[in-house]
Coordinates of C-alpha atoms and ligand atoms in Angstrom, one line a residue:
X232 CA 0.0 0.0 0.0
X233 CA 1.6 3.2 -1.1
X234 CA -1.0 6.0 -1.5
X235 CA -4.0 7.4 0.4
X236 CA -7.3 7.1 -1.4
X237 CA -10.7 8.7 -0.4
X238 CA -13.0 5.6 -0.3
X239 CA -16.8 5.9 -0.4
X240 CA -18.3 4.3 2.7
X241 CA -21.9 5.2 2.0
X242 CA -24.4 7.5 0.4
X243 CA -27.8 9.0 1.0
X244 CA -30.3 11.5 -0.4
X245 CA -33.5 13.4 0.4
X246 CA -36.2 14.9 -1.8
X247 CA -38.9 17.2 -0.6
X248 CA -42.4 15.6 -0.6
X249 CA -44.1 18.0 -3.0
X250 CA -43.9 17.0 -6.6
X251 CA -44.5 19.6 -9.3
X252 CA -45.5 18.1 -12.7
X253 CA -45.1 19.6 -16.1
X254 CA -48.9 19.8 -16.4
X255 CA -49.1 22.0 -13.3
X256 CA -46.4 24.3 -14.7
X257 CA -48.3 24.5 -18.0
X258 CA -51.3 25.9 -16.0
X259 CA -49.1 28.7 -14.7
X260 CA -46.8 29.7 -17.7
X261 CA -47.0 29.3 -21.4
X262 CA -45.4 25.9 -21.8
X263 CA -46.5 22.3 -22.3
X264 CA -45.5 18.8 -21.0
X265 CA -44.5 17.9 -24.6
X266 CA -42.2 20.9 -25.0
X267 CA -40.4 20.3 -21.7
X268 CA -40.0 16.5 -22.2
X269 CA -38.8 16.9 -25.8
X270 CA -36.2 19.7 -25.0
X271 CA -35.0 18.5 -21.6
X272 CA -36.4 15.0 -20.6
X273 CA -37.9 16.5 -17.4
X274 CA -41.3 15.2 -16.4
X275 CA -41.5 16.4 -12.8
X276 CA -39.4 18.0 -10.0
X277 CA -39.6 18.2 -6.2
X278 CA -40.2 21.5 -4.5
X279 CA -39.2 22.3 -0.8
X280 CA -42.1 23.2 1.5
X281 CA -42.5 26.6 3.0
X282 CA -40.0 26.7 5.9
X283 CA -38.0 23.8 4.5
X284 CA -34.5 25.1 4.0
X285 CA -31.4 23.8 2.1
X286 CA -29.9 22.8 5.5
X287 CA -33.0 20.7 6.3
X288 CA -32.6 18.8 3.0
X289 CA -28.9 18.5 3.6
X290 CA -29.2 17.1 7.2
X291 CA -31.6 14.4 6.0
X292 CA -29.3 13.4 3.1
X293 CA -26.2 13.5 5.4
X294 CA -28.0 11.3 8.1
X295 CA -29.0 8.8 5.4
X296 CA -25.4 8.6 4.2
X297 CA -24.1 8.1 7.7
X298 CA -26.7 5.3 8.3
X299 CA -25.7 3.7 4.9
X300 CA -22.1 3.8 5.9
X301 CA -22.9 2.4 9.3
X302 CA -20.8 5.0 11.1
X303 CA -21.3 7.5 13.9
X304 CA -21.5 11.2 13.1
X305 CA -18.7 11.8 15.7
X306 CA -16.2 10.1 13.4
X307 CA -16.7 12.8 10.7
X308 CA -14.1 15.6 10.9
X309 CA -14.8 17.4 7.6
X310 CA -18.1 18.6 6.0
X311 CA -18.0 20.1 2.5
X312 CA -21.4 21.3 1.4
X313 CA -21.9 22.4 -2.2
X314 CA -24.7 24.8 -2.7
X315 CA -25.7 28.0 -4.5
X316 CA -28.8 28.4 -2.4
X317 CA -27.6 28.6 1.2
X318 CA -30.0 29.2 4.1
X319 CA -28.4 32.6 4.7
X320 CA -25.6 34.7 3.1
X321 CA -23.6 33.5 6.1
X322 CA -22.8 31.4 8.1
X323 CA -22.2 28.5 5.8
X324 CA -25.1 26.0 5.6
X325 CA -22.5 23.3 6.3
X326 CA -22.2 24.5 10.0
X327 CA -26.0 24.1 10.4
X328 CA -25.6 20.5 9.2
X329 CA -22.6 20.1 11.6
X330 CA -24.6 21.4 14.5
X331 CA -27.6 19.3 13.7
X332 CA -25.4 16.2 13.6
X333 CA -23.9 17.1 17.0
X334 CA -20.4 17.4 15.6
X335 CA -18.2 20.0 17.5
X336 CA -14.8 19.2 16.1
X337 CA -13.1 19.4 12.7
X338 CA -14.3 21.8 10.0
X339 CA -17.4 22.5 7.9
X340 CA -17.7 24.9 5.0
X341 CA -19.7 25.6 1.9
X342 CA -18.4 25.5 -1.6
X343 CA -20.0 27.4 -4.5
X344 CA -19.5 26.1 -8.1
X345 CA -23.2 26.1 -9.1
X346 CA -24.1 22.9 -10.9
X347 CA -20.5 21.6 -10.8
X348 CA -20.5 22.0 -7.0
X349 CA -20.6 18.4 -6.1
X350 CA -17.7 17.4 -8.3
X351 CA -15.7 20.4 -6.9
X352 CA -16.6 19.3 -3.3
X353 CA -15.5 15.7 -4.0
X354 CA -12.2 17.0 -5.3
X355 CA -11.8 19.4 -2.3
X356 CA -12.5 16.7 0.3
X357 CA -10.3 14.2 -1.6
X358 CA -7.4 16.6 -1.5
X359 CA -7.8 17.2 2.2
X360 CA -8.1 13.4 2.9
X361 CA -5.1 12.5 0.8
X362 CA -3.1 15.3 2.3
X363 CA -3.8 13.9 5.8
X364 CA -5.6 16.9 7.2
X365 CA -8.8 15.0 7.9
X366 CA -9.9 11.3 8.1
X367 CA -13.6 11.1 7.3
X368 CA -15.6 13.6 5.2
X369 CA -19.2 14.2 4.5
X370 CA -19.6 15.6 1.0
X371 CA -23.0 17.1 0.4
X372 CA -24.8 18.7 -2.5
X373 CA -28.0 20.5 -1.4
X374 CA -30.2 23.0 -3.2
X375 CA -33.5 24.9 -3.0
X376 CA -33.4 26.4 -6.5
X377 CA -37.1 26.9 -6.4
X378 CA -36.3 30.0 -4.2
X379 CA -34.2 31.7 -6.9
X380 CA -36.4 31.0 -9.9
X381 CA -38.5 33.6 -11.7
X382 CA -41.7 31.6 -11.9
X383 CA -42.9 33.8 -14.8
X384 CA -39.9 33.0 -16.9
X385 CA -40.8 29.8 -18.8
X386 CA -37.3 29.5 -20.2
X387 CA -35.9 28.7 -16.8
X388 CA -38.6 27.8 -14.3
X389 CA -39.4 24.5 -15.9
X390 CA -35.8 23.2 -15.6
X391 CA -34.9 23.2 -11.9
X392 CA -35.9 21.4 -8.7
X393 CA -34.9 21.0 -5.0
X394 CA -33.2 18.1 -3.3
X395 CA -30.0 16.9 -1.5
X396 CA -27.5 14.0 -1.7
X397 CA -24.4 13.1 0.3
X398 CA -21.6 10.6 0.4
X399 CA -19.1 9.7 3.2
X400 CA -15.5 9.5 2.2
X401 CA -12.7 7.9 4.3
X402 CA -8.9 8.1 3.9
X403 CA -7.7 4.5 3.3
X404 CA -4.5 3.1 1.9
X405 CA -4.4 2.0 -1.8
X406 CA -1.8 0.8 -4.3
X407 CA -1.9 3.8 -6.5
X408 CA -3.4 2.0 -9.5
X409 CA -6.8 2.2 -11.2
X410 CA -8.0 -1.0 -9.4
X411 CA -7.9 0.9 -6.0
X412 CA -11.2 1.7 -4.3
X413 CA -12.0 5.4 -3.9
X414 CA -11.5 8.6 -5.8
X415 CA -9.0 7.9 -8.6
X416 CA -8.9 11.2 -10.4
X417 CA -10.6 14.6 -10.3
X418 CA -10.3 17.4 -12.9
X419 CA -11.8 20.9 -12.3
X420 CA -12.1 23.8 -14.7
X421 CA -13.6 27.3 -14.8
X422 CA -13.8 30.0 -17.4
X423 CA -15.2 33.3 -16.1
X424 CA -15.6 34.8 -19.6
X425 CA -18.9 33.0 -19.6
X426 CA -20.1 34.3 -16.3
X427 CA -23.1 36.3 -17.8
X428 CA -24.6 33.3 -19.6
X429 CA -26.0 31.7 -16.5
X430 CA -26.2 33.8 -13.3
X431 CA -28.4 35.2 -10.6
X432 CA -29.2 38.9 -10.9
X433 CA -28.7 39.7 -7.3
X434 CA -26.4 39.2 -4.3
X435 CA -25.3 40.7 -1.0
X436 CA -22.6 43.0 -2.5
X437 CA -24.3 44.0 -5.7
X438 CA -28.0 44.5 -5.1
X439 CA -28.5 43.6 -1.5
X440 CA -31.2 41.1 -2.7
X441 CA -31.2 37.4 -3.4
X442 CA -32.1 37.8 -7.1
X443 CA -33.4 35.4 -9.8
X444 CA -31.7 32.9 -12.0
X445 CA -31.1 34.1 -15.6
X446 CA -29.8 32.0 -18.4
X447 CA -29.0 32.1 -22.1
X448 CA -30.0 28.4 -22.6
X449 CA -28.8 28.0 -26.1
X450 CA -25.4 29.4 -25.2
X451 CA -25.1 27.0 -22.3
X452 CA -26.1 24.1 -24.5
X453 CA -23.6 25.1 -27.2
X454 CA -20.6 24.8 -24.7
X455 CA -21.8 22.0 -22.5
X456 CA -21.0 18.9 -24.5
X457 CA -17.5 20.0 -25.5
X458 CA -16.5 21.1 -22.0
X459 CA -18.0 17.9 -20.4
X460 CA -16.3 15.5 -22.9
X461 CA -13.0 17.3 -22.7
X462 CA -12.7 17.0 -18.9
X463 CA -13.8 13.3 -19.1
X464 CA -11.0 12.6 -21.6
X465 CA -8.6 14.2 -19.1
X466 CA -9.9 11.7 -16.5
X467 CA -9.3 8.7 -18.9
X468 CA -5.8 9.9 -19.7
X469 CA -4.8 10.5 -16.1
X470 CA -6.1 7.1 -14.9
X471 CA -5.1 5.0 -17.9
X472 CA -8.8 3.9 -18.3
X473 CA -11.0 3.9 -21.3
X474 CA -14.8 4.2 -21.8
X475 CA -15.0 0.4 -21.9
X476 CA -13.8 0.3 -18.2
X477 CA -16.7 2.5 -17.0
X478 CA -19.5 0.6 -15.2
X479 CA -21.7 3.6 -14.6
X480 CA -21.8 7.1 -16.0
X481 CA -23.5 9.4 -13.4
X482 CA -23.6 12.9 -15.0
X483 CA -25.0 16.1 -13.7
X484 CA -28.7 15.9 -14.5
X485 CA -29.4 19.1 -16.4
X486 CA -30.9 18.0 -19.6
X487 CA -31.3 14.6 -21.2
X488 CA -30.1 15.9 -24.6
X489 CA -26.8 17.1 -23.1
X490 CA -26.3 13.8 -21.3
X491 CA -27.1 11.7 -24.4
X492 CA -24.9 13.7 -26.7
X493 CA -22.0 13.5 -24.2
X494 CA -22.4 9.8 -23.7
X495 CA -22.6 9.2 -27.5
X496 CA -19.4 11.3 -28.2
X497 CA -17.5 9.3 -25.5
X498 CA -18.8 5.9 -26.8
X499 CA -20.4 5.2 -23.4
X500 CA -23.3 2.7 -23.9
X501 CA -26.8 4.2 -23.0
X502 CA -27.4 1.3 -20.6
X503 CA -24.5 2.5 -18.5
X504 CA -25.9 6.0 -18.0
X505 CA -27.8 6.8 -14.8
X506 CA -30.7 9.2 -15.5
X507 CA -32.9 10.9 -12.9
X508 CA -33.5 14.2 -14.7
X509 CA -37.0 13.0 -15.7
X510 CA -38.0 12.7 -12.0
X511 CA -35.8 15.3 -10.3
X512 CA -35.3 18.0 -12.9
X513 CA -32.0 19.9 -12.5
X514 CA -31.1 20.1 -8.8
X515 CA -27.8 21.7 -9.5
X516 CA -25.1 20.6 -6.9
X517 CA -27.5 17.9 -5.6
X518 CA -28.1 16.2 -8.9
X519 CA -25.1 13.8 -8.9
X520 CA -25.4 12.5 -5.3
X521 CA -29.1 12.1 -5.8
X522 CA -28.5 10.1 -9.0
X523 CA -25.7 8.1 -7.2
X524 CA -28.0 7.2 -4.3
X525 CA -30.7 6.2 -6.7
X526 CA -28.4 3.8 -8.6
X527 CA -26.9 2.4 -5.4
X528 CA -30.2 1.8 -3.7
X529 CA -31.8 0.1 -6.8
X530 CA -28.7 -2.2 -7.0
X531 CA -27.1 -1.0 -10.1
X532 CA -23.9 0.5 -8.6
X533 CA -22.1 -2.2 -6.7
X534 CA -18.8 -2.3 -4.7
X535 CA -15.9 -2.4 -7.1
X536 CA -17.7 -0.7 -10.0
X537 CA -15.9 2.2 -11.8
X538 CA -18.2 5.2 -11.7
X539 CA -17.6 8.3 -13.8
X540 CA -19.1 11.7 -12.6
X541 CA -19.2 14.9 -14.5
X542 CA -20.8 18.3 -14.2
X543 CA -21.0 21.7 -15.9
X544 CA -22.7 24.8 -14.7
X545 CA -22.6 28.6 -14.1
X546 CA -19.3 30.4 -14.4
X547 CA -18.8 28.4 -16.5
X548 CA -17.4 25.7 -14.2
X549 CA -17.0 22.1 -15.1
X550 CA -15.3 19.0 -13.9
X551 CA -15.0 15.2 -13.7
X552 CA -14.3 12.6 -11.0
X553 CA -13.5 8.9 -11.5
X554 CA -14.4 6.8 -8.5
X555 CA -14.1 3.1 -7.8
X556 CA -17.1 2.3 -5.5
Ligands
LIG916 N1 -42.1 26.1 -23.1 C1 -42.4 26.4 -24.3 N2 -41.6 27.2 -25.1 C2 -40.5 27.7 -24.6 C3 -40.1 27.4 -23.2 C4 -41.0 26.6 -22.5 N3 -40.7 26.3 -21.2 N4 -38.9 28.0 -23.0 C5 -38.6 28.6 -24.1 N5 -39.5 28.4 -25.1 C6 -39.5 28.9 -26.5 C7 -38.7 30.2 -26.6 O1 -39.4 31.3 -26.3 C8 -38.4 30.1 -28.1 O2 -39.6 30.6 -28.8 P1 -39.4 31.5 -30.2 O3 -38.7 30.6 -31.1 O4 -40.8 31.8 -30.5 O5 -38.6 32.7 -29.8 C9 -38.3 28.6 -28.4 O6 -39.0 28.0 -27.3 C10 -36.9 28.1 -28.5 O7 -36.2 28.7 -27.4 P2 -34.7 28.3 -27.1 O8 -34.3 28.9 -25.9 O9 -33.9 28.5 -28.4 O10 -34.9 26.7 -27.0 P3 -33.9 25.5 -26.9 O11 -34.2 24.5 -27.9 O12 -32.5 26.1 -26.9 O13 -34.2 24.9 -25.5 C11 -33.3 24.9 -23.3 C12 -34.1 25.6 -24.3 C13 -34.1 23.6 -22.9 C14 -33.2 25.8 -22.1 C15 -32.0 24.5 -23.9 O14 -31.4 25.6 -24.5 C16 -31.1 23.9 -22.9 O15 -31.3 22.9 -22.4 N6 -30.0 24.6 -22.6 C17 -29.1 24.1 -21.6 C18 -29.4 24.8 -20.3 C19 -29.3 24.0 -19.1 O16 -29.4 22.8 -19.1 N7 -29.1 24.8 -18.1 C20 -29.0 24.2 -16.8 C21 -28.0 24.8 -16.0 S1 -26.4 24.6 -16.7 C22 -26.2 23.1 -16.5 O17 -26.6 22.5 -15.6 C23 -25.4 22.4 -17.6

């Protein structure tokens, strides 16, 4: 054993009870189930209840991940929570999770990379664990995008939903090869020249308000497949793996057309792609851990499987992570 790896001990997720269907949206704005399904693959999304905050979703997902791992919250010494919809401007939503779990040691902080947040959070936790600063990390993606949507803008309000997912990572020793369990590679990218293509038109320092999500959908779509496939090719090259080695492709769930095009370009078979966008919509940083938990709980992802994660979102930010479960 020569290297430290961040090995997945368990995962969990939580979705708010309320389901909002395309038909309900069509009664509020000028859209249709047919348009939404054809352009995005989304059929429904979950919406947080009044008084239900991002932290509440995150705490439930985190507790489920701890239960799945069969470990006590007290053994967690790092919490990295990816969100663009924190409970408050500060303190970090991660400390609300930490307090609710009764953890008074270690560190907890939020990370903001919009839809790429979970991949950025996995990479961050992985680096801390491999560097020896912490031993066990909770990595969470949690969002209440329903709170920053302009519900009169049919171009955006049909796309997003609320939810949370989490994984537990532990520092373990590996051999330094691609047969190791745990996070094998992470690749992160940003290009701020695109910052106005997908943004929120408010904030504490600019308007003093929370603001609403604004997006040039076609521009996002135009860049998405190239950026996603580029950073996945980086993961293959760094790990000495090929698309044939991938057991499960768990992409950020923004749009079925983006996912299909990326998988096709990479020669990843459709039956290896985990899709939840139809039921969850785009839950931003929560979408990957929600999809992971879905595929673990229904028996698709098994111990030893090679799982490829990718995301792209506002900034633009994008990234990939290759994980042996
Ligand atoms: N219902 C009906 N019509 C609509 C709707 C709607 N909900 N929204 C837009 N339209 C109309 C437009 O007004 C336009 O009408 P017009 O031709 O009369 O002007 C027409 O549909 C086409 O609009 P486009 O925006 O060009 O439609 P497009 O085919 O590009 O689909 C979409 C829009 C689904 C947003 C697409 O661009 C997309 O998926 N982009 C990627 C965005 C994304 O996934 N963002 C998520 C965050 S980033 C990430 O996570 C990767």
